[in-house]
Structures are given as C-alpha cells and as structure tokens.
Amino acid sequence: MKQMNTNPGQKPVLEEMDLHFSQRYPYGSKCELSCDTIKMLCQVWLEERHGNVKKSTYAGYYYCLKRHILPHFGVLPLCALNGENILAFIDKMQQKGLAETTVHSVIVVFKAVLKYGIQTHQIGREVLVYCSVNFRRAESKVLTLQDSDRMKEYLLEQNTVFAIAILLCRGTGIRIGELCGLKWEDINFSTKTIMIKRTISRIPNPNQSEGEPKTVLYIRTPKSHTSIREIPIPQYLIAPLQAMKREKNKYLLTEKETCTEPRNVQKKFKTILKHCEMQDCNFHAMRHGFATACLEKGIDCKTVSSILGHASTRTTMDFYVHTSLRQKQDCINAIT
C-alpha cells in the first residue's frame, strides 16, 4: 500500500487512489459461496464490497465488523444464529453506553451481512425481524443569527487565514472536511467562486501491521457527485482572501502543501466559541445555520440544496432545516 508522509514523524496520509486493504478472502462469486460461520459470511460480504464503495465507506464497514460484530459472534455457526442471540448482541451494545448513532451504524452493517446471507441461501429470512433498533436522530444545534453575527465580527477583527476560512464556512455551508481539503487553486477570483472537489477525513488504517497507526488521514473526492460543486464566495470575503493568496498548490488552512484534519479545526473552532462567549456547539452547526437562514430568507430549497451539495432536496429539508420560534409565530399570526 502506498503511503505518503506529509512531514517526518507525521502520521501517513492516504490519497484516494492509494488506499487498498491488504486482507483478501478466497470467495470470488456468490455461486461458490459456502460459509459455516458468521465470521466467514462477514468476510465474504466485506470482500464483495471491496472496490464497489468509497474507501472511507469500506473502512467504516471494516471497523464495525472488527470492533463490534466479530468479537461478539466469533465463530458462531450460521445454523446457530437466531433471534435470541441477535437481540443479546444489540442489548450488549446498548449496555456499553455506546452512542445511538454507533449502535445504529453497527446494526445497519450487520443487517446488510444478514441480507447477503439470505440472498446467497446461507441463512433464513426469519432472522431479519430481530435485527433492528429504535433510533432517533438527535436534534442538531444551529448557530443562531445573533451568535453568527457576533462570531463574524470577532473573526473579521482577527483577519487571519483561519478566521477568514471559518467565515467562508459560515457563509457557504461547506463541510469541515471540505474546508480542510480546500487549496488556493480551488479559489477562482475571476468568477469569485470556490470549487469543492476534495475532502479530508480520518479513517481506520487499512494496514493493520504491528507498529502502524490505528488511523490515517484520507484525502478523497467528496461523498457524492453532487458534492463536487462550484459555490460563490460571499462578497465581503473576496478582498481578504485576495490579500492572503498563496501558491495554488498550497492548502488554504495550513498555507503549506500538507493538509490539516477536521479534529484540529474543531478544536480551534471551540476556542473561537469561548472567545465570543457563545454556547458550545460543533462545527456542523454552521452548516445547519446556513441552510436554515437561507430558507428563512425565502431562498428556494433547490438552490440551497445545490450549494450544500445534497443529492436531494429532501435531505436539506429533513436534516438541515430547523424551524425557528419566529417562523412559528409568523405561522400562528398568519391565521389568527
């Protein structure tokens, strides 16, 4: 596996084309499939995903299997799989105090493995009814207009590359990984736009050899084709960005040819919140706040969805739009 060290002593960074998982399994087709244990079924299912999904998605599958599913089921024979041990598995995860999103993700992966086993006639369909868990997506915090304005004033006073970059997120709703992947070559001052064409995340290291780091930075294209997009730059940020312009191959946040990662940006963002005496929230709150503010101002959902890089306006409406008290008051007042 090709690895690229950004600096001596720095953890390796993987480009999308460089990422390969070394562990392969001998089952190449469904017609040849014959698994005795859950472990074997999981391995074959994972092998079929190889090359068919994004490397970060594959890494997520790998993590769920290795960290949660395989340690529990071990070499349990497929013929011994039943509703009782599936429910025991779910209960064990919940008793560990894992986040609901983690439990949900593991169950989604396990259910996909079971469906594969059903399709290949390895197990019966009756086990699926037990493989579910109640999941309610937590309400995400939204950066309020008042807090957003306070932060804007503070960051403009700082007038650093990082401060302007945060304001770029505030005014465009781009994701934290997309900001980390932004290079100066992606900023077009002629058209006054930025081009989102890469994102950075941290994933489990596919190289499980002794001495290797558990996780690596992963540079890849955005999560979907609609996430590769051109976005206008907020007018008030054009002059500051022009004044800070660096060589085109350098990353915006680091001003170097090496990138930073989301967790570093998140830490600095928390410091900004403290300076502005704002309520604690994560970086993604700016994305939610951007979407909500746009729709409050009457901008059509299709345009907002396009800026955010969503494949569907339903995603925008379901997960990124939050009804404010003022909107509720306007609604009540409109019919009384």
Coordinates of N, CA and C in Angstrom, one line a residue, residues 66-221:
K66 N -14.9 -5.5 12.7 CA -13.8 -5.9 13.6 C -14.0 -5.5 15.1
R67 N -14.6 -4.3 15.3 CA -14.7 -3.8 16.6 C -15.9 -4.3 17.4
H68 N -17.0 -4.6 16.7 CA -18.2 -4.9 17.4 C -18.8 -6.3 17.0
I69 N -19.0 -6.5 15.7 CA -19.7 -7.7 15.3 C -18.9 -9.0 15.5
L70 N -17.7 -9.1 14.9 CA -16.9 -10.3 15.0 C -16.5 -10.6 16.5
P71 N -16.1 -9.7 17.3 CA -15.8 -10.0 18.7 C -16.9 -10.7 19.4
H72 N -18.1 -10.3 19.1 CA -19.3 -10.9 19.8 C -19.7 -12.2 19.3
F73 N -19.8 -12.4 18.0 CA -20.3 -13.6 17.4 C -19.2 -14.7 17.2
G74 N -17.9 -14.2 17.1 CA -16.8 -15.1 16.9 C -17.0 -16.1 15.8
V75 N -16.9 -17.4 16.1 CA -17.1 -18.4 15.1 C -18.4 -19.1 15.3
L76 N -19.4 -18.4 15.7 CA -20.7 -19.0 15.9 C -21.2 -19.5 14.6
P77 N -21.6 -20.8 14.5 CA -22.1 -21.4 13.3 C -23.3 -20.7 12.8
L78 N -23.4 -20.6 11.5 CA -24.6 -19.9 10.9 C -25.9 -20.6 11.3
C79 N -25.8 -21.9 11.4 CA -27.0 -22.6 11.8 C -27.5 -22.3 13.2
A80 N -26.6 -21.8 14.0 CA -27.0 -21.4 15.4 C -27.5 -20.0 15.5
L81 N -27.4 -19.2 14.5 CA -27.9 -17.8 14.5 C -29.4 -17.8 14.7
N82 N -29.9 -17.1 15.7 CA -31.3 -17.0 15.9 C -31.7 -15.6 16.5
G83 N -32.9 -15.4 16.7 CA -33.4 -14.1 17.3 C -32.8 -13.8 18.6
E84 N -32.7 -14.9 19.4 CA -32.2 -14.7 20.8 C -30.8 -14.1 20.9
N85 N -29.9 -14.7 20.1 CA -28.5 -14.2 20.1 C -28.3 -12.9 19.4
I86 N -29.2 -12.6 18.4 CA -29.2 -11.3 17.8 C -29.6 -10.2 18.8
L87 N -30.7 -10.4 19.5 CA -31.2 -9.5 20.5 C -30.2 -9.3 21.6
A88 N -29.5 -10.4 22.0 CA -28.5 -10.3 23.0 C -27.3 -9.4 22.6
F89 N -27.0 -9.5 21.3 CA -25.9 -8.7 20.7 C -26.3 -7.2 20.8
I90 N -27.5 -6.9 20.4 CA -28.0 -5.5 20.4 C -28.0 -5.0 21.8
D91 N -28.5 -5.8 22.7 CA -28.6 -5.4 24.1 C -27.2 -5.1 24.7
K92 N -26.3 -5.9 24.4 CA -24.9 -5.8 24.9 C -24.3 -4.4 24.4
M93 N -24.5 -4.1 23.1 CA -24.0 -2.8 22.6 C -24.6 -1.6 23.4
Q94 N -25.9 -1.7 23.6 CA -26.6 -0.6 24.3 C -26.2 -0.5 25.8
Q95 N -25.9 -1.7 26.4 CA -25.4 -1.7 27.8 C -24.0 -1.1 27.9
K96 N -23.3 -1.1 26.8 CA -21.9 -0.5 26.8 C -21.9 1.0 26.9
G97 N -23.1 1.6 26.7 CA -23.2 3.0 26.7 C -22.8 3.7 25.4
L98 N -22.8 2.9 24.3 CA -22.4 3.5 23.0 C -23.4 4.5 22.5
A99 N -23.0 5.4 21.7 CA -23.9 6.4 21.2 C -24.9 5.7 20.3
E100 N -26.1 6.3 20.3 CA -27.2 5.7 19.5 C -26.8 5.6 18.0
T101 N -26.0 6.6 17.5 CA -25.6 6.6 16.1 C -24.6 5.4 15.9
T102 N -23.8 5.1 16.9 CA -22.8 4.0 16.7 C -23.6 2.7 16.6
V103 N -24.5 2.5 17.6 CA -25.3 1.2 17.6 C -26.1 1.1 16.3
H104 N -26.7 2.2 15.9 CA -27.4 2.2 14.6 C -26.5 1.8 13.4
S105 N -25.3 2.3 13.4 CA -24.4 2.1 12.2 C -24.0 0.6 12.2
V106 N -23.7 0.0 13.4 CA -23.3 -1.4 13.5 C -24.5 -2.3 13.1
I107 N -25.7 -1.9 13.5 CA -26.9 -2.8 13.1 C -27.1 -2.7 11.6
V108 N -26.9 -1.5 11.1 CA -27.1 -1.4 9.6 C -26.1 -2.3 8.9
V109 N -24.9 -2.3 9.3 CA -23.9 -3.2 8.7 C -24.2 -4.7 8.9
F110 N -24.6 -5.0 10.1 CA -24.9 -6.4 10.4 C -26.1 -6.9 9.6
K111 N -27.1 -6.0 9.5 CA -28.3 -6.3 8.7 C -27.9 -6.6 7.3
A112 N -27.0 -5.8 6.7 CA -26.6 -5.9 5.3 C -25.9 -7.3 5.2
V113 N -25.1 -7.7 6.1 CA -24.5 -9.0 6.1 C -25.5 -10.1 6.1
L114 N -26.5 -10.0 6.9 CA -27.6 -11.0 7.0 C -28.4 -11.1 5.7
K115 N -28.7 -9.9 5.1 CA -29.4 -9.9 3.8 C -28.6 -10.6 2.8
Y116 N -27.3 -10.4 2.8 CA -26.4 -11.1 1.9 C -26.4 -12.6 2.1
G117 N -26.5 -13.0 3.4 CA -26.6 -14.4 3.7 C -27.9 -15.0 3.2
I118 N -29.0 -14.2 3.2 CA -30.3 -14.7 2.7 C -30.2 -14.8 1.2
Q119 N -29.7 -13.8 0.6 CA -29.6 -13.8 -0.9 C -28.8 -15.0 -1.4
T120 N -27.8 -15.4 -0.7 CA -26.9 -16.5 -1.1 C -27.4 -17.8 -0.5
H121 N -28.6 -17.8 0.1 CA -29.2 -19.0 0.7 C -28.3 -19.7 1.8
Q122 N -27.7 -18.8 2.6 CA -26.9 -19.3 3.7 C -27.7 -19.3 5.0
I123 N -28.6 -18.4 5.1 CA -29.5 -18.3 6.3 C -30.9 -18.0 5.9
G124 N -31.8 -18.2 6.8 CA -33.3 -18.0 6.6 C -33.6 -16.5 6.8
R125 N -34.7 -16.1 6.1 CA -35.1 -14.7 6.2 C -35.7 -14.4 7.6
E126 N -36.1 -15.3 8.3 CA -36.8 -15.0 9.6 C -35.9 -14.3 10.6
V127 N -34.6 -14.3 10.5 CA -33.7 -13.6 11.4 C -33.7 -12.1 11.3
L128 N -34.1 -11.6 10.1 CA -34.1 -10.2 9.9 C -35.0 -9.4 10.8
V129 N -36.1 -10.0 11.2 CA -37.1 -9.3 12.1 C -36.5 -8.9 13.4
Y130 N -35.4 -9.5 13.8 CA -34.8 -9.2 15.1 C -33.7 -8.2 15.0
C131 N -33.3 -8.0 13.8 CA -32.1 -7.1 13.6 C -32.5 -5.6 13.3
S132 N -33.0 -5.0 14.4 CA -33.4 -3.6 14.3 C -33.3 -3.0 15.7
V133 N -33.3 -1.7 15.7 CA -33.2 -0.9 16.9 C -33.8 0.4 16.7
N134 N -34.6 0.9 17.7 CA -35.2 2.2 17.7 C -34.1 3.2 17.7
F135 N -34.2 4.1 16.7 CA -33.1 5.2 16.5 C -33.8 6.5 16.2
R136 N -33.5 7.5 17.1 CA -34.0 8.8 16.8 C -32.8 9.8 16.7
R137 N -32.7 10.3 15.5 CA -31.6 11.2 15.2 C -31.7 12.4 16.2
A138 N -30.6 12.7 16.9 CA -30.6 13.8 17.8 C -30.7 15.1 17.1
E139 N -31.4 16.0 17.7 CA -31.6 17.3 17.1 C -30.3 18.1 17.1
S140 N -29.8 18.5 16.0 CA -28.5 19.2 15.9 C -28.7 20.6 16.3
K141 N -27.6 21.1 16.9 CA -27.6 22.5 17.2 C -27.4 23.4 16.0
V142 N -28.0 24.6 16.0 CA -28.0 25.5 14.9 C -27.3 26.8 15.4
L143 N -26.4 27.3 14.7 CA -25.8 28.6 15.0 C -26.8 29.7 14.8
T144 N -27.2 30.3 15.9 CA -28.3 31.4 15.7 C -27.7 32.6 15.0
L145 N -28.6 33.4 14.5 CA -28.2 34.6 13.8 C -27.4 35.6 14.7
Q146 N -27.9 35.7 16.0 CA -27.2 36.5 16.9 C -25.7 36.1 17.2
D147 N -25.6 34.8 17.4 CA -24.3 34.2 17.6 C -23.4 34.3 16.4
S148 N -24.0 34.0 15.3 CA -23.3 34.1 14.0 C -22.8 35.5 13.7
D149 N -23.6 36.5 14.0 CA -23.1 37.9 13.8 C -22.0 38.2 14.7
R150 N -22.1 37.8 16.0 CA -21.0 38.0 17.0 C -19.7 37.4 16.5
M151 N -19.8 36.1 16.0 CA -18.6 35.4 15.6 C -18.0 36.1 14.4
K152 N -18.9 36.6 13.5 CA -18.4 37.2 12.3 C -17.6 38.5 12.6
E153 N -18.1 39.3 13.6 CA -17.4 40.5 14.0 C -16.0 40.1 14.6
Y154 N -16.0 39.1 15.4 CA -14.7 38.7 16.1 C -13.7 38.2 15.0
L155 N -14.2 37.4 14.1 CA -13.2 36.8 13.1 C -12.7 37.8 12.2
L156 N -13.5 38.8 11.8 CA -13.0 39.9 10.9 C -11.9 40.7 11.6
E157 N -12.1 40.9 12.9 CA -11.0 41.6 13.6 C -9.7 40.8 13.7
Q158 N -9.8 39.5 13.7 CA -8.6 38.6 13.8 C -7.9 38.7 12.4
N159 N -8.6 38.7 11.3 CA -8.1 38.8 10.0 C -6.9 37.9 9.7
T160 N -7.1 36.6 10.1 CA -6.1 35.5 9.8 C -6.7 34.6 8.7
V161 N -5.9 33.8 8.1 CA -6.4 32.9 7.1 C -7.4 31.9 7.8
F162 N -7.1 31.5 9.0 CA -8.1 30.6 9.6 C -9.4 31.3 9.9
A163 N -9.3 32.5 10.4 CA -10.6 33.2 10.7 C -11.4 33.4 9.4
I164 N -10.7 33.8 8.3 CA -11.5 34.0 7.1 C -12.0 32.7 6.6
A165 N -11.3 31.6 6.8 CA -11.8 30.3 6.3 C -13.0 29.9 7.1
I166 N -13.1 30.2 8.4 CA -14.3 29.9 9.2 C -15.5 30.7 8.7
L167 N -15.2 31.9 8.3 CA -16.3 32.8 7.8 C -16.7 32.3 6.4
L168 N -15.8 31.7 5.7 CA -16.2 31.1 4.4 C -17.2 29.9 4.6
C169 N -16.9 29.1 5.7 CA -17.9 28.0 6.0 C -19.2 28.6 6.5
R170 N -19.1 29.7 7.3 CA -20.4 30.3 7.8 C -21.2 30.8 6.7
G171 N -20.6 31.3 5.6 CA -21.3 31.9 4.5 C -21.6 31.0 3.3
T172 N -21.2 29.8 3.4 CA -21.4 28.9 2.3 C -21.9 27.5 2.7
G173 N -21.8 27.2 4.0 CA -22.3 25.9 4.5 C -21.4 24.7 4.1
I174 N -20.2 24.9 3.7 CA -19.3 23.8 3.3 C -19.0 23.0 4.5
R175 N -18.7 21.7 4.3 CA -18.4 20.7 5.4 C -17.0 21.0 5.9
I176 N -16.7 20.5 7.1 CA -15.4 20.7 7.7 C -14.3 20.0 7.0
G177 N -14.6 18.8 6.5 CA -13.7 18.0 5.7 C -13.4 18.7 4.3
E178 N -14.4 19.3 3.8 CA -14.2 20.1 2.5 C -13.3 21.3 2.7
L179 N -13.5 22.0 3.9 CA -12.6 23.1 4.2 C -11.2 22.7 4.3
C180 N -11.0 21.5 5.0 CA -9.6 21.0 5.2 C -9.0 20.7 3.8
G181 N -9.8 20.3 2.9 CA -9.3 19.9 1.6 C -9.2 21.0 0.6
L182 N -9.5 22.2 1.0 CA -9.6 23.4 0.0 C -8.1 23.9 -0.2
K183 N -7.8 24.0 -1.5 CA -6.5 24.6 -1.9 C -6.7 26.0 -2.5
W184 N -5.6 26.7 -2.6 CA -5.8 28.1 -3.3 C -6.1 27.9 -4.7
E185 N -5.7 26.8 -5.4 CA -6.1 26.6 -6.8 C -7.6 26.4 -6.9
D186 N -8.3 26.1 -5.9 CA -9.8 25.9 -5.9 C -10.5 27.3 -5.8
I187 N -9.8 28.3 -5.6 CA -10.4 29.6 -5.5 C -10.2 30.4 -6.7
N188 N -11.3 30.8 -7.4 CA -11.2 31.5 -8.7 C -11.7 32.9 -8.4
F189 N -10.7 33.8 -8.4 CA -11.1 35.2 -8.1 C -11.7 35.9 -9.4
S190 N -11.6 35.3 -10.5 CA -12.2 35.9 -11.7 C -13.7 35.7 -11.7
T191 N -14.1 34.5 -11.3 CA -15.6 34.2 -11.2 C -16.1 34.4 -9.8
K192 N -15.1 34.6 -8.8 CA -15.5 34.8 -7.4 C -16.2 33.6 -6.9
T193 N -15.6 32.5 -7.1 CA -16.2 31.2 -6.7 C -15.1 30.3 -6.1
I194 N -15.6 29.3 -5.3 CA -14.7 28.2 -4.9 C -15.2 26.9 -5.4
M195 N -14.3 26.0 -5.7 CA -14.6 24.7 -6.3 C -14.4 23.7 -5.2
I196 N -15.4 22.9 -4.8 CA -15.3 21.9 -3.9 C -15.0 20.6 -4.6
K197 N -13.8 20.0 -4.5 CA -13.5 18.8 -5.3 C -12.7 17.8 -4.5
R198 N -12.4 18.1 -3.2 CA -11.8 17.1 -2.3 C -12.2 17.3 -0.9
T199 N -12.1 16.2 -0.1 CA -12.4 16.3 1.3 C -11.5 15.4 2.1
I200 N -11.3 15.8 3.4 CA -10.3 15.1 4.2 C -11.0 14.5 5.4
S201 N -10.7 13.2 5.7 CA -11.3 12.6 6.9 C -10.3 11.7 7.5
R202 N -10.5 11.2 8.7 CA -9.7 10.3 9.4 C -10.4 8.9 9.5
I203 N -9.8 7.9 9.0 CA -10.4 6.6 8.9 C -9.5 5.5 9.5
P204 N -10.0 4.4 9.9 CA -9.2 3.3 10.4 C -8.1 2.9 9.4
N205 N -6.9 2.7 9.9 CA -5.8 2.3 9.0 C -6.0 1.0 8.4
P206 N -6.1 0.9 7.1 CA -6.2 -0.5 6.4 C -5.0 -1.4 6.6
N207 N -3.9 -0.8 7.0 CA -2.7 -1.6 7.3 C -2.6 -1.9 8.7
Q208 N -3.0 -3.1 9.1 CA -3.1 -3.5 10.5 C -1.8 -4.1 11.0
S209 N -0.7 -3.9 10.3 CA 0.6 -4.4 10.8 C 1.0 -3.8 12.1
E210 N 1.7 -4.6 12.9 CA 2.2 -4.1 14.2 C 3.1 -2.8 14.0
G211 N 2.8 -1.8 14.8 CA 3.6 -0.6 14.8 C 3.0 0.4 13.9
E212 N 2.0 0.1 13.1 CA 1.3 1.0 12.3 C 0.3 1.8 13.1
P213 N 0.0 3.1 12.7 CA -1.0 3.9 13.5 C -2.4 3.3 13.2
K214 N -3.3 3.4 14.2 CA -4.6 2.9 14.1 C -5.5 3.6 13.1
T215 N -5.2 4.9 12.9 CA -6.0 5.7 11.9 C -5.0 6.4 11.0
V216 N -5.6 6.8 9.9 CA -4.8 7.7 8.9 C -5.7 8.7 8.3
L217 N -5.1 9.8 7.9 CA -5.8 10.8 7.1 C -6.1 10.3 5.7
Y218 N -7.3 10.6 5.2 CA -7.7 10.1 3.9 C -8.2 11.3 3.1
I219 N -7.5 11.5 2.0 CA -7.8 12.6 1.0 C -8.6 11.9 -0.1
R220 N -9.8 12.4 -0.4 CA -10.6 11.8 -1.4 C -11.5 12.8 -2.0
T221 N -12.2 12.4 -3.1 CA -13.3 13.3 -3.6 C -14.5 13.3 -2.7

